[in-house]
Amino acid sequence: MNTPIVTPEMTPSLNAMFRFQWEKAQNCFVLLFPEGMVKLNGGAGEIMQLIDGQTNIQQITAALHAKFPDAGDLSDDVNEFVTTAIEKKWLNHD
Amino acid sequence: MTNQTVTDISAQDSDALVGPPLWLLAELTYDCPLHCPYCSNPTDLSDTKNELTTEQWFKVFSEARDMGAVQLGFSGGEPLLRKDLEELVKHARGLGFYTNLITSGIGLTEKRITKLKEAGLDHIQISFQGADPELNDAIAGRGNAYQQKFNMAKSVKAQGYPMVLNFVLSKQNLEQIEDIMRLSCELEADYVELATAQYYGWAYQNRDHLLPSREQLVEAEAIVNKFRDEQDGKGPHFIFVTPDYFETRPKACMNGWGTTFLTITPDGSALPCHSAKMLPLTFPNVKDKSINDIWQQDFSFEYFRGDDWMPQPCKGCDEKEKDFGGCRCQAFMMTGDMHKTDPVCSKSEDHHLIQQAIDSANNPSKPIVPRVNQKAMKHAKDTELNITRIKI
């Protein structure tokens, strides 16, 4: 499979196979799919909350930067997570 | 920031406190329109009249969800026979469960698929018995079953659900493995379980007619691997599950007793796995106790947790953390002692029983027994009575 190249203009969306929600008992965001669950760490959960099929990578990164001004440049983190998520088919992209 | 992103559902931290029952299996009814001889339901389905009410199920779902249960399977028997299924789905979905319908497809209609979607159902799993109408319907013991399943699988995908297909494999249908995989592609399944039968309930009784030979399995696995290679990352994800009878180490049954899975039977019995009712333990009922009390405190759920209960060779084995001594039901069925090492393990003194079963399957001595449900059993009894009367 080809590794997707994440560009600032790319707009990722959640694969309909998955459901994204906050899971109180796990104290984290999760992706649910038939008979399974993926637990997301804090950063991944923050990014996933911004993925709505309308917002592109640049806007997601900017929104995160606004929320976490002390975290520095987050574009590498966003690119890394989105790449993984597309490879794992959690996300689709245009 | 995005270091460790994935945690497997089976790898939850084992703190001193017992983690939540992440997986709740709701067996809504034992009634079923099909008669598959590989069924893992208990062979004694006589006391199934006291099915839980809608409100009792609501309570079960709420209590389990409060503890952190997240996956909910609606199963049976055939869950579609419950007229309140849509209501149950709606309630469970409202609580935040991921809702899975595990069905034969019999009783499904396009309209009902739509209604279930509106109720919030997340996923539908349909079982098939074979890759063509002849074999499928012969195993299922019902005419037109294949065509119905085929049509409903098409409709499930057309209505946008994730779909899993489940093929229980046995020597009755293993020769069709390639056709089964082609059918799965045609139906656009997302995941496909190619699962060799597990020998519990009816399947244990019919084991000689189901258990394939090692040669058949090796051949089937080679076909599966070749098919996968040619998929080139496209089409369904195939999961091939070989029977543990051909392994030398037991399966990590239920991911460990009372760690992850909770089954509620149609009459409200709470079990650490769907076969556990056969064991000489008294299991609690949700009509008498809360899910929290059952999971955290009940004697039966505590009984095989950890490794204090283990005899040798399990106790001193460095793999005990991996497989937890295997399956308690299998140990009980084959040795008569539920504490013993699962005979699948080559370290078990009972391992020869597995080889005996494999040999015995080459030459079945008893006829195959199709699964019958409560209503069908009644009819069978009626017939017997009639015969007796005629004799008199």
Short mmCIF file of C-alpha atoms in Angstrom, two decimals:
data_model
loop_
_atom_site.label_atom_id
_atom_site.label_comp_id
_atom_site.label_asym_id
_atom_site.label_seq_id
_atom_site.Cartn_x
_atom_site.Cartn_y
_atom_site.Cartn_z
CA MET A 1 0.00 0.00 0.00
CA ASN A 2 1.26 3.51 -0.79
CA THR A 3 1.87 5.73 2.20
CA PRO A 4 -0.36 8.79 1.81
CA ILE A 5 1.36 12.16 1.64
CA VAL A 6 -0.39 14.53 3.98
CA THR A 7 -0.70 18.01 2.52
CA PRO A 8 -2.00 21.18 4.23
CA GLU A 9 -4.96 21.21 1.83
CA MET A 10 -6.00 17.60 2.50
CA THR A 11 -9.37 17.18 4.23
CA PRO A 12 -9.57 13.95 6.20
CA SER A 13 -12.85 12.37 7.25
CA LEU A 14 -13.76 9.48 9.54
CA ASN A 15 -14.22 6.12 7.79
CA ALA A 16 -17.89 5.13 8.24
CA MET A 17 -16.67 1.83 9.64
CA PHE A 18 -15.62 3.62 12.85
CA ARG A 19 -17.35 5.55 15.59
CA PHE A 20 -15.41 8.14 17.61
CA GLN A 21 -16.40 8.94 21.18
CA TRP A 22 -15.19 9.84 24.64
CA GLU A 23 -15.07 6.76 26.85
CA LYS A 24 -15.34 7.73 30.50
CA ALA A 25 -14.28 4.35 31.92
CA GLN A 26 -11.12 4.40 29.78
CA ASN A 27 -10.52 8.09 30.41
CA CYS A 28 -9.72 8.63 26.74
CA PHE A 29 -11.21 9.00 23.28
CA VAL A 30 -11.76 5.75 21.42
CA LEU A 31 -12.59 4.48 17.96
CA LEU A 32 -15.22 1.77 17.97
CA PHE A 33 -15.71 -0.71 15.16
CA PRO A 34 -17.38 -4.12 14.81
CA GLU A 35 -16.52 -5.99 18.02
CA GLY A 36 -13.45 -3.87 18.70
CA MET A 37 -12.04 -0.68 20.19
CA VAL A 38 -8.94 1.43 19.65
CA LYS A 39 -7.92 3.65 22.55
CA LEU A 40 -6.45 6.98 21.47
CA ASN A 41 -3.88 8.91 23.47
CA GLY A 42 -4.46 12.55 24.41
CA GLY A 43 -2.90 14.05 21.31
CA ALA A 44 -4.65 11.71 18.91
CA GLY A 45 -7.95 12.44 20.64
CA GLU A 46 -7.42 16.19 20.24
CA ILE A 47 -6.75 15.81 16.52
CA MET A 48 -9.66 13.41 15.97
CA GLN A 49 -12.09 15.87 17.57
CA LEU A 50 -11.29 18.33 14.81
CA ILE A 51 -11.79 15.90 11.93
CA ASP A 52 -15.25 16.47 10.48
CA GLY A 53 -14.79 16.05 6.73
CA GLN A 54 -14.87 19.86 6.30
CA THR A 55 -11.69 21.02 7.99
CA ASN A 56 -8.35 20.63 6.24
CA ILE A 57 -4.98 19.76 7.77
CA GLN A 58 -3.83 23.38 7.86
CA GLN A 59 -6.97 24.45 9.71
CA ILE A 60 -6.72 21.51 12.11
CA THR A 61 -3.12 22.40 12.92
CA ALA A 62 -4.04 26.05 13.44
CA ALA A 63 -6.94 25.15 15.72
CA LEU A 64 -4.67 22.94 17.81
CA HIS A 65 -2.08 25.67 18.02
CA ALA A 66 -4.75 28.08 19.26
CA LYS A 67 -5.83 25.57 21.91
CA PHE A 68 -2.28 24.71 22.98
CA PRO A 69 -0.23 27.88 22.35
CA ASP A 70 2.73 26.63 24.42
CA ALA A 71 3.09 23.37 22.49
CA GLY A 72 5.08 24.88 19.62
CA ASP A 73 4.69 23.79 16.01
CA LEU A 74 2.31 20.84 15.88
CA SER A 75 2.27 20.18 12.13
CA ASP A 76 4.62 17.19 12.38
CA ASP A 77 2.41 15.61 15.04
CA VAL A 78 -0.72 16.14 12.97
CA ASN A 79 0.93 14.78 9.83
CA GLU A 80 2.26 11.76 11.67
CA PHE A 81 -1.09 10.87 13.23
CA VAL A 82 -3.10 11.45 10.06
CA THR A 83 -0.67 9.30 8.07
CA THR A 84 -1.04 6.47 10.59
CA ALA A 85 -4.81 6.88 10.72
CA ILE A 86 -5.14 6.71 6.93
CA GLU A 87 -2.90 3.65 6.80
CA LYS A 88 -5.07 1.98 9.41
CA LYS A 89 -8.18 3.03 7.44
CA TRP A 90 -9.59 5.01 10.35
CA LEU A 91 -9.63 8.05 8.08
CA ASN A 92 -10.45 8.68 4.45
CA HIS A 93 -9.09 11.67 2.57
CA ASP A 94 -9.97 13.60 -0.56
CA MET B 1 2.29 13.96 21.12
CA THR B 2 1.21 11.01 19.01
CA ASN B 3 3.43 8.35 20.46
CA GLN B 4 1.42 5.33 21.64
CA THR B 5 -1.90 5.66 19.83
CA VAL B 6 -3.31 2.16 19.81
CA THR B 7 -4.26 -0.15 22.62
CA ASP B 8 -5.82 -3.48 21.87
CA ILE B 9 -9.14 -4.14 23.55
CA SER B 10 -7.73 -7.39 24.90
CA ALA B 11 -4.75 -5.76 26.54
CA GLN B 12 -6.33 -3.77 29.33
CA ASP B 13 -4.30 -3.10 32.42
CA SER B 14 -4.82 -5.69 35.11
CA ASP B 15 -4.87 -3.67 38.31
CA ALA B 16 -5.84 -5.08 41.66
CA LEU B 17 -9.43 -4.09 40.91
CA VAL B 18 -11.12 -6.09 38.20
CA GLY B 19 -11.41 -4.14 34.95
CA PRO B 20 -14.85 -3.63 33.43
CA PRO B 21 -16.65 -6.24 31.30
CA LEU B 22 -15.80 -4.47 28.04
CA TRP B 23 -17.75 -6.97 25.98
CA LEU B 24 -21.38 -7.68 26.81
CA LEU B 25 -23.11 -10.47 24.90
CA ALA B 26 -26.89 -10.37 25.19
CA GLU B 27 -28.37 -13.70 24.17
CA LEU B 28 -31.92 -12.48 23.69
CA THR B 29 -33.56 -15.83 22.92
CA TYR B 30 -32.60 -19.44 22.25
CA ASP B 31 -35.31 -19.76 19.59
CA CYS B 32 -33.87 -20.01 16.11
CA PRO B 33 -35.31 -20.73 12.66
CA LEU B 34 -32.16 -22.64 11.68
CA HIS B 35 -30.89 -26.06 12.77
CA CYS B 36 -27.12 -25.83 12.32
CA PRO B 37 -25.38 -28.85 13.84
CA TYR B 38 -22.36 -26.67 14.75
CA CYS B 39 -24.38 -24.47 17.11
CA SER B 40 -22.62 -23.74 20.41
CA ASN B 41 -25.87 -23.16 22.32
CA PRO B 42 -26.57 -25.64 25.12
CA THR B 43 -28.17 -28.88 23.92
CA ASP B 44 -30.65 -28.64 26.76
CA LEU B 45 -32.80 -25.72 25.68
CA SER B 46 -35.80 -26.85 27.68
CA ASP B 47 -35.86 -24.17 30.39
CA THR B 48 -35.89 -21.11 28.16
CA LYS B 49 -39.40 -19.92 28.84
CA ASN B 50 -38.39 -17.15 31.26
CA GLU B 51 -36.86 -14.75 28.75
CA LEU B 52 -35.93 -11.39 30.24
CA THR B 53 -38.39 -8.58 29.58
CA THR B 54 -37.54 -5.39 27.73
CA GLU B 55 -37.20 -3.50 31.02
CA GLN B 56 -34.94 -6.16 32.51
CA TRP B 57 -32.64 -5.90 29.50
CA PHE B 58 -32.63 -2.09 29.81
CA LYS B 59 -31.43 -2.48 33.38
CA VAL B 60 -28.69 -4.91 32.35
CA PHE B 61 -27.46 -2.52 29.65
CA SER B 62 -27.48 0.52 31.96
CA GLU B 63 -25.61 -1.25 34.75
CA ALA B 64 -23.01 -2.75 32.42
CA ARG B 65 -22.50 0.54 30.61
CA ASP B 66 -22.01 2.35 33.93
CA MET B 67 -19.16 -0.06 34.66
CA GLY B 68 -17.50 0.70 31.33
CA ALA B 69 -18.89 -1.97 29.00
CA VAL B 70 -18.63 -0.61 25.47
CA GLN B 71 -19.28 -3.40 22.95
CA LEU B 72 -22.72 -4.98 23.00
CA GLY B 73 -23.62 -8.00 20.91
CA PHE B 74 -27.27 -8.90 20.31
CA SER B 75 -27.19 -12.62 19.81
CA GLY B 76 -29.15 -15.79 20.48
CA GLY B 77 -30.59 -18.05 19.05
CA GLU B 78 -31.90 -15.59 16.54
CA PRO B 79 -32.19 -12.11 18.08
CA LEU B 80 -34.54 -10.94 15.30
CA LEU B 81 -37.22 -13.13 16.87
CA ARG B 82 -37.43 -10.58 19.70
CA LYS B 83 -40.07 -8.07 18.67
CA ASP B 84 -38.50 -5.46 20.95
CA LEU B 85 -35.09 -5.67 19.26
CA GLU B 86 -35.35 -2.13 17.83
CA GLU B 87 -36.26 -0.80 21.27
CA LEU B 88 -33.34 -2.61 22.87
CA VAL B 89 -30.93 -1.29 20.23
CA LYS B 90 -32.20 2.25 20.68
CA HIS B 91 -31.77 2.11 24.44
CA ALA B 92 -28.28 0.61 24.22
CA ARG B 93 -27.15 3.08 21.57
CA GLY B 94 -28.46 5.93 23.69
CA LEU B 95 -26.22 4.74 26.52
CA GLY B 96 -23.19 4.92 24.21
CA PHE B 97 -22.71 1.23 23.39
CA TYR B 98 -21.35 0.14 20.04
CA THR B 99 -24.19 -2.14 18.99
CA ASN B 100 -23.60 -5.35 17.03
CA LEU B 101 -26.39 -7.53 15.65
CA ILE B 102 -25.29 -11.13 15.25
CA THR B 103 -27.89 -12.77 13.06
CA SER B 104 -28.62 -15.62 10.67
CA GLY B 105 -30.34 -13.09 8.43
CA ILE B 106 -33.58 -15.07 8.62
CA GLY B 107 -36.36 -12.69 9.61
CA LEU B 108 -34.53 -9.65 8.29
CA THR B 109 -36.27 -7.40 5.76
CA GLU B 110 -35.14 -4.20 4.05
CA LYS B 111 -37.63 -2.34 6.20
CA ARG B 112 -36.29 -3.83 9.40
CA ILE B 113 -32.71 -3.02 8.39
CA THR B 114 -33.84 0.59 7.98
CA LYS B 115 -35.66 0.61 11.32
CA LEU B 116 -32.63 -0.82 13.09
CA LYS B 117 -30.48 1.86 11.49
CA GLU B 118 -32.86 4.51 12.78
CA ALA B 119 -32.63 2.94 16.23
CA GLY B 120 -28.86 3.42 16.04
CA LEU B 121 -27.57 -0.06 15.23
CA ASP B 122 -23.87 0.19 14.35
CA HIS B 123 -23.05 -3.11 12.68
CA ILE B 124 -24.65 -6.27 11.35
CA GLN B 125 -22.96 -9.67 11.26
CA ILE B 126 -24.61 -12.32 9.09
CA SER B 127 -23.75 -15.99 9.29
CA PHE B 128 -23.56 -18.21 6.22
CA GLN B 129 -23.33 -21.99 6.21
CA GLY B 130 -21.95 -22.44 2.69
CA ALA B 131 -21.15 -20.68 -0.58
CA ASP B 132 -24.17 -21.99 -2.52
CA PRO B 133 -27.86 -22.65 -1.80
CA GLU B 134 -27.55 -26.45 -1.83
CA LEU B 135 -24.93 -26.82 0.87
CA ASN B 136 -25.92 -23.72 2.85
CA ASP B 137 -29.54 -24.79 3.17
CA ALA B 138 -28.66 -28.42 3.88
CA ILE B 139 -26.47 -27.41 6.85
CA ALA B 140 -28.92 -24.74 8.03
CA GLY B 141 -31.80 -27.20 7.77
CA ARG B 142 -34.01 -24.67 6.02
CA GLY B 143 -34.91 -24.07 2.40
CA ASN B 144 -34.24 -20.66 0.81
CA ALA B 145 -31.97 -19.64 3.68
CA TYR B 146 -29.07 -18.87 1.33
CA GLN B 147 -31.08 -16.61 -0.96
CA GLN B 148 -32.49 -14.73 2.01
CA LYS B 149 -29.01 -14.23 3.51
CA PHE B 150 -27.62 -13.13 0.16
CA ASN B 151 -30.37 -10.57 -0.40
CA MET B 152 -30.09 -9.21 3.13
CA ALA B 153 -26.30 -8.93 2.97
CA LYS B 154 -26.73 -6.82 -0.19
CA SER B 155 -29.25 -4.65 1.59
CA VAL B 156 -27.12 -4.25 4.72
CA LYS B 157 -24.28 -2.85 2.61
CA ALA B 158 -26.64 -0.75 0.48
CA GLN B 159 -27.91 0.87 3.68
CA GLY B 160 -24.39 1.81 4.72
CA TYR B 161 -23.68 -0.53 7.61
CA PRO B 162 -20.29 -2.03 8.32
CA MET B 163 -20.85 -5.74 7.65
CA VAL B 164 -19.12 -8.82 8.96
CA LEU B 165 -19.80 -12.21 7.44
CA ASN B 166 -19.29 -15.29 9.56
CA PHE B 167 -18.72 -18.73 8.06
CA VAL B 168 -18.45 -21.54 10.57
CA LEU B 169 -16.18 -24.01 8.84
CA SER B 170 -16.29 -27.76 9.26
CA LYS B 171 -15.53 -30.72 7.06
CA GLN B 172 -19.04 -30.20 5.65
CA ASN B 173 -18.10 -26.97 3.89
CA LEU B 174 -14.31 -26.60 4.03
CA GLU B 175 -13.98 -27.61 0.37
CA GLN B 176 -15.88 -24.45 -0.56
CA ILE B 177 -13.38 -22.11 1.08
CA GLU B 178 -12.38 -20.39 -2.16
CA ASP B 179 -16.01 -19.93 -3.23
CA ILE B 180 -16.77 -18.61 0.24
CA MET B 181 -14.06 -15.99 -0.14
CA ARG B 182 -15.33 -15.03 -3.61
CA LEU B 183 -18.87 -14.72 -2.25
CA SER B 184 -17.58 -12.45 0.52
CA CYS B 185 -15.99 -10.18 -2.08
CA GLU B 186 -19.17 -10.12 -4.14
CA LEU B 187 -21.18 -9.12 -1.06
CA GLU B 188 -18.62 -6.40 -0.19
CA ALA B 189 -18.12 -7.58 3.38
CA ASP B 190 -15.78 -5.51 5.51
CA TYR B 191 -14.57 -8.37 7.69
CA VAL B 192 -15.02 -12.09 7.16
CA GLU B 193 -14.61 -14.65 9.90
CA LEU B 194 -13.57 -18.01 8.49
CA ALA B 195 -13.92 -19.75 11.81
CA THR B 196 -13.64 -23.47 12.21
CA ALA B 197 -16.32 -24.73 14.56
CA GLN B 198 -15.59 -24.69 18.27
CA TYR B 199 -16.79 -27.85 19.90
CA TYR B 200 -19.35 -26.83 22.50
CA GLY B 201 -23.06 -27.54 22.83
CA TRP B 202 -24.51 -29.11 19.70
CA ALA B 203 -21.13 -28.96 18.00
CA TYR B 204 -19.55 -31.14 20.71
CA GLN B 205 -22.24 -33.73 20.17
CA ASN B 206 -21.66 -33.58 16.39
CA ARG B 207 -17.87 -33.27 16.56
CA ASP B 208 -17.16 -36.40 14.51
CA HIS B 209 -19.12 -34.90 11.62
CA LEU B 210 -17.53 -31.46 11.86
CA LEU B 211 -13.87 -31.72 12.85
CA PRO B 212 -11.76 -31.63 9.68
CA SER B 213 -8.55 -33.59 9.25
CA ARG B 214 -5.17 -31.89 9.55
CA GLU B 215 -4.65 -32.35 5.80
CA GLN B 216 -7.94 -30.62 4.99
CA LEU B 217 -6.99 -27.70 7.22
CA VAL B 218 -3.51 -27.30 5.79
CA GLU B 219 -5.00 -27.25 2.31
CA ALA B 220 -7.67 -24.72 3.29
CA GLU B 221 -5.13 -22.44 4.93
CA ALA B 222 -2.97 -22.50 1.81
CA ILE B 223 -5.97 -21.47 -0.29
CA VAL B 224 -6.78 -18.64 2.14
CA ASN B 225 -3.20 -17.34 2.04
CA LYS B 226 -3.05 -17.45 -1.76
CA PHE B 227 -6.39 -15.62 -2.01
CA ARG B 228 -5.17 -12.96 0.44
CA ASP B 229 -1.97 -12.42 -1.54
CA GLU B 230 -4.00 -11.80 -4.68
CA GLN B 231 -6.27 -9.28 -2.95
CA ASP B 232 -3.60 -6.56 -3.14
CA GLY B 233 -5.00 -4.68 -0.14
CA LYS B 234 -8.52 -4.61 -1.58
CA GLY B 235 -11.77 -6.26 -0.53
CA PRO B 236 -12.72 -7.86 2.78
CA HIS B 237 -10.34 -8.49 5.63
CA PHE B 238 -10.34 -12.27 6.12
CA ILE B 239 -9.77 -13.76 9.55
CA PHE B 240 -8.99 -17.48 9.47
CA VAL B 241 -9.44 -19.28 12.79
CA THR B 242 -8.07 -22.82 13.00
CA PRO B 243 -9.51 -25.26 15.55
CA ASP B 244 -7.50 -25.48 18.74
CA TYR B 245 -7.55 -29.29 18.46
CA PHE B 246 -4.58 -29.00 16.09
CA GLU B 247 -2.56 -26.74 18.37
CA THR B 248 -0.12 -27.70 21.11
CA ARG B 249 -1.02 -24.78 23.37
CA PRO B 250 -4.56 -23.86 24.41
CA LYS B 251 -6.37 -20.70 23.42
CA ALA B 252 -6.47 -17.78 25.86
CA CYS B 253 -10.13 -18.48 26.37
CA MET B 254 -12.28 -15.36 26.82
CA ASN B 255 -9.04 -13.43 27.32
CA GLY B 256 -9.07 -14.87 30.83
CA TRP B 257 -12.07 -15.81 32.96
CA GLY B 258 -14.01 -12.78 34.18
CA THR B 259 -11.64 -10.20 32.68
CA THR B 260 -13.37 -8.91 29.56
CA PHE B 261 -16.46 -10.88 28.54
CA LEU B 262 -19.87 -11.09 30.13
CA THR B 263 -22.68 -13.15 28.64
CA ILE B 264 -26.27 -12.83 29.73
CA THR B 265 -28.44 -15.79 28.67
CA PRO B 266 -32.10 -15.43 27.61
CA ASP B 267 -33.31 -16.18 31.15
CA GLY B 268 -30.88 -13.75 32.79
CA SER B 269 -28.05 -16.01 33.89
CA ALA B 270 -24.74 -14.16 33.93
CA LEU B 271 -21.80 -16.16 32.59
CA PRO B 272 -18.08 -15.45 32.06
CA CYS B 273 -18.47 -17.11 28.63
CA HIS B 274 -21.42 -18.36 26.64
CA SER B 275 -20.68 -22.03 27.34
CA ALA B 276 -19.98 -21.80 31.07
CA LYS B 277 -23.45 -22.91 32.11
CA MET B 278 -22.31 -26.52 31.64
CA LEU B 279 -19.81 -26.21 34.49
CA PRO B 280 -20.60 -27.41 38.02
CA LEU B 281 -20.74 -23.86 39.35
CA THR B 282 -23.78 -21.85 40.37
CA PHE B 283 -24.04 -18.75 38.24
CA PRO B 284 -25.90 -15.62 39.34
CA ASN B 285 -28.96 -14.16 37.63
CA VAL B 286 -29.48 -10.50 36.73
CA LYS B 287 -32.97 -10.75 38.20
CA ASP B 288 -31.39 -11.15 41.66
CA LYS B 289 -28.17 -9.15 41.55
CA SER B 290 -26.74 -6.07 39.88
CA ILE B 291 -24.14 -6.45 37.12
CA ASN B 292 -21.64 -4.71 39.39
CA ASP B 293 -22.18 -7.21 42.22
CA ILE B 294 -22.02 -10.10 39.77
CA TRP B 295 -18.82 -8.94 38.11
CA GLN B 296 -16.98 -7.70 41.18
CA GLN B 297 -18.11 -10.12 43.86
CA ASP B 298 -19.84 -13.25 42.66
CA PHE B 299 -18.12 -16.50 43.64
CA SER B 300 -18.46 -17.99 40.16
CA PHE B 301 -16.83 -14.99 38.44
CA GLU B 302 -14.03 -14.93 41.01
CA TYR B 303 -13.49 -18.70 40.80
CA PHE B 304 -11.07 -18.93 37.85
CA ARG B 305 -9.61 -15.42 38.00
CA GLY B 306 -5.85 -15.18 38.38
CA ASP B 307 -3.86 -18.39 38.86
CA ASP B 308 -4.51 -19.49 42.47
CA TRP B 309 -6.93 -22.15 41.22
CA MET B 310 -4.42 -23.73 38.86
CA PRO B 311 -3.11 -27.25 39.34
CA GLN B 312 0.10 -28.51 37.73
CA PRO B 313 1.33 -28.38 35.03
CA CYS B 314 -0.32 -24.94 34.65
CA LYS B 315 0.80 -23.53 37.99
CA GLY B 316 4.50 -23.90 37.26
CA CYS B 317 4.21 -23.11 33.55
CA ASP B 318 5.88 -19.96 32.24
CA GLU B 319 3.11 -19.57 29.66
CA LYS B 320 0.24 -19.41 32.16
CA GLU B 321 -0.01 -15.62 31.75
CA LYS B 322 -0.48 -16.15 28.02
CA ASP B 323 -3.24 -18.75 27.88
CA PHE B 324 -4.61 -18.87 31.46
CA GLY B 325 -4.65 -22.67 31.34
CA GLY B 326 -6.99 -22.67 28.35
CA CYS B 327 -10.70 -23.30 28.29
CA ARG B 328 -12.46 -24.45 31.46
CA CYS B 329 -15.42 -25.84 29.52
CA GLN B 330 -13.16 -27.90 27.27
CA ALA B 331 -11.29 -29.28 30.30
CA PHE B 332 -14.60 -30.20 31.91
CA MET B 333 -16.17 -31.77 28.82
CA MET B 334 -13.16 -33.89 28.01
CA THR B 335 -11.77 -34.81 31.44
CA GLY B 336 -14.74 -34.33 33.77
CA ASP B 337 -12.68 -31.91 35.92
CA MET B 338 -13.05 -28.21 35.18
CA HIS B 339 -9.80 -27.38 37.03
CA LYS B 340 -7.54 -29.45 34.82
CA THR B 341 -5.24 -28.14 32.11
CA ASP B 342 -7.05 -27.76 28.79
CA PRO B 343 -6.31 -31.09 27.00
CA VAL B 344 -5.27 -29.12 23.91
CA CYS B 345 -2.01 -28.37 25.72
CA SER B 346 0.70 -30.90 24.90
CA LYS B 347 1.81 -30.68 28.55
CA SER B 348 -1.61 -31.98 29.67
CA GLU B 349 -1.80 -35.58 30.81
CA ASP B 350 -5.10 -35.73 28.90
CA HIS B 351 -3.67 -34.57 25.58
CA HIS B 352 -4.27 -38.02 24.06
CA LEU B 353 -8.02 -37.30 24.23
CA ILE B 354 -7.55 -34.69 21.53
CA GLN B 355 -5.82 -37.18 19.24
CA GLN B 356 -8.62 -39.65 19.95
CA ALA B 357 -11.17 -37.03 18.88
CA ILE B 358 -9.27 -36.36 15.67
CA ASP B 359 -9.10 -40.10 14.92
CA SER B 360 -12.74 -40.58 15.81
CA ALA B 361 -13.74 -37.85 13.34
CA ASN B 362 -12.33 -39.99 10.54
CA ASN B 363 -14.99 -42.58 11.28
CA PRO B 364 -18.17 -41.10 12.79
CA SER B 365 -20.15 -43.77 14.63
CA LYS B 366 -23.23 -41.72 15.60
CA PRO B 367 -25.60 -39.89 13.22
CA ILE B 368 -25.48 -36.09 13.03
CA VAL B 369 -28.04 -34.28 15.21
CA PRO B 370 -29.49 -31.02 13.90
CA ARG B 371 -30.00 -28.27 16.50
CA VAL B 372 -33.62 -28.03 17.53
CA ASN B 373 -35.11 -25.21 19.52
CA GLN B 374 -37.70 -25.30 22.21
CA LYS B 375 -40.69 -25.15 19.90
CA ALA B 376 -39.31 -27.78 17.57
CA MET B 377 -38.58 -29.99 20.60
CA LYS B 378 -42.22 -29.72 21.61
CA HIS B 379 -43.23 -30.89 18.15
CA ALA B 380 -40.80 -33.76 18.36
CA LYS B 381 -42.34 -34.82 21.64
CA ASP B 382 -45.83 -34.56 20.14
CA THR B 383 -44.78 -36.86 17.34
CA GLU B 384 -43.46 -39.37 19.81
CA LEU B 385 -46.67 -39.21 21.77
CA ASN B 386 -48.72 -39.77 18.64
CA ILE B 387 -46.66 -42.77 17.75
CA THR B 388 -47.17 -44.17 21.23
CA ARG B 389 -50.88 -43.63 21.00
CA ILE B 390 -51.03 -45.40 17.69
CA LYS B 391 -49.16 -48.29 19.21
CA ILE B 392 -51.64 -48.48 22.08
#
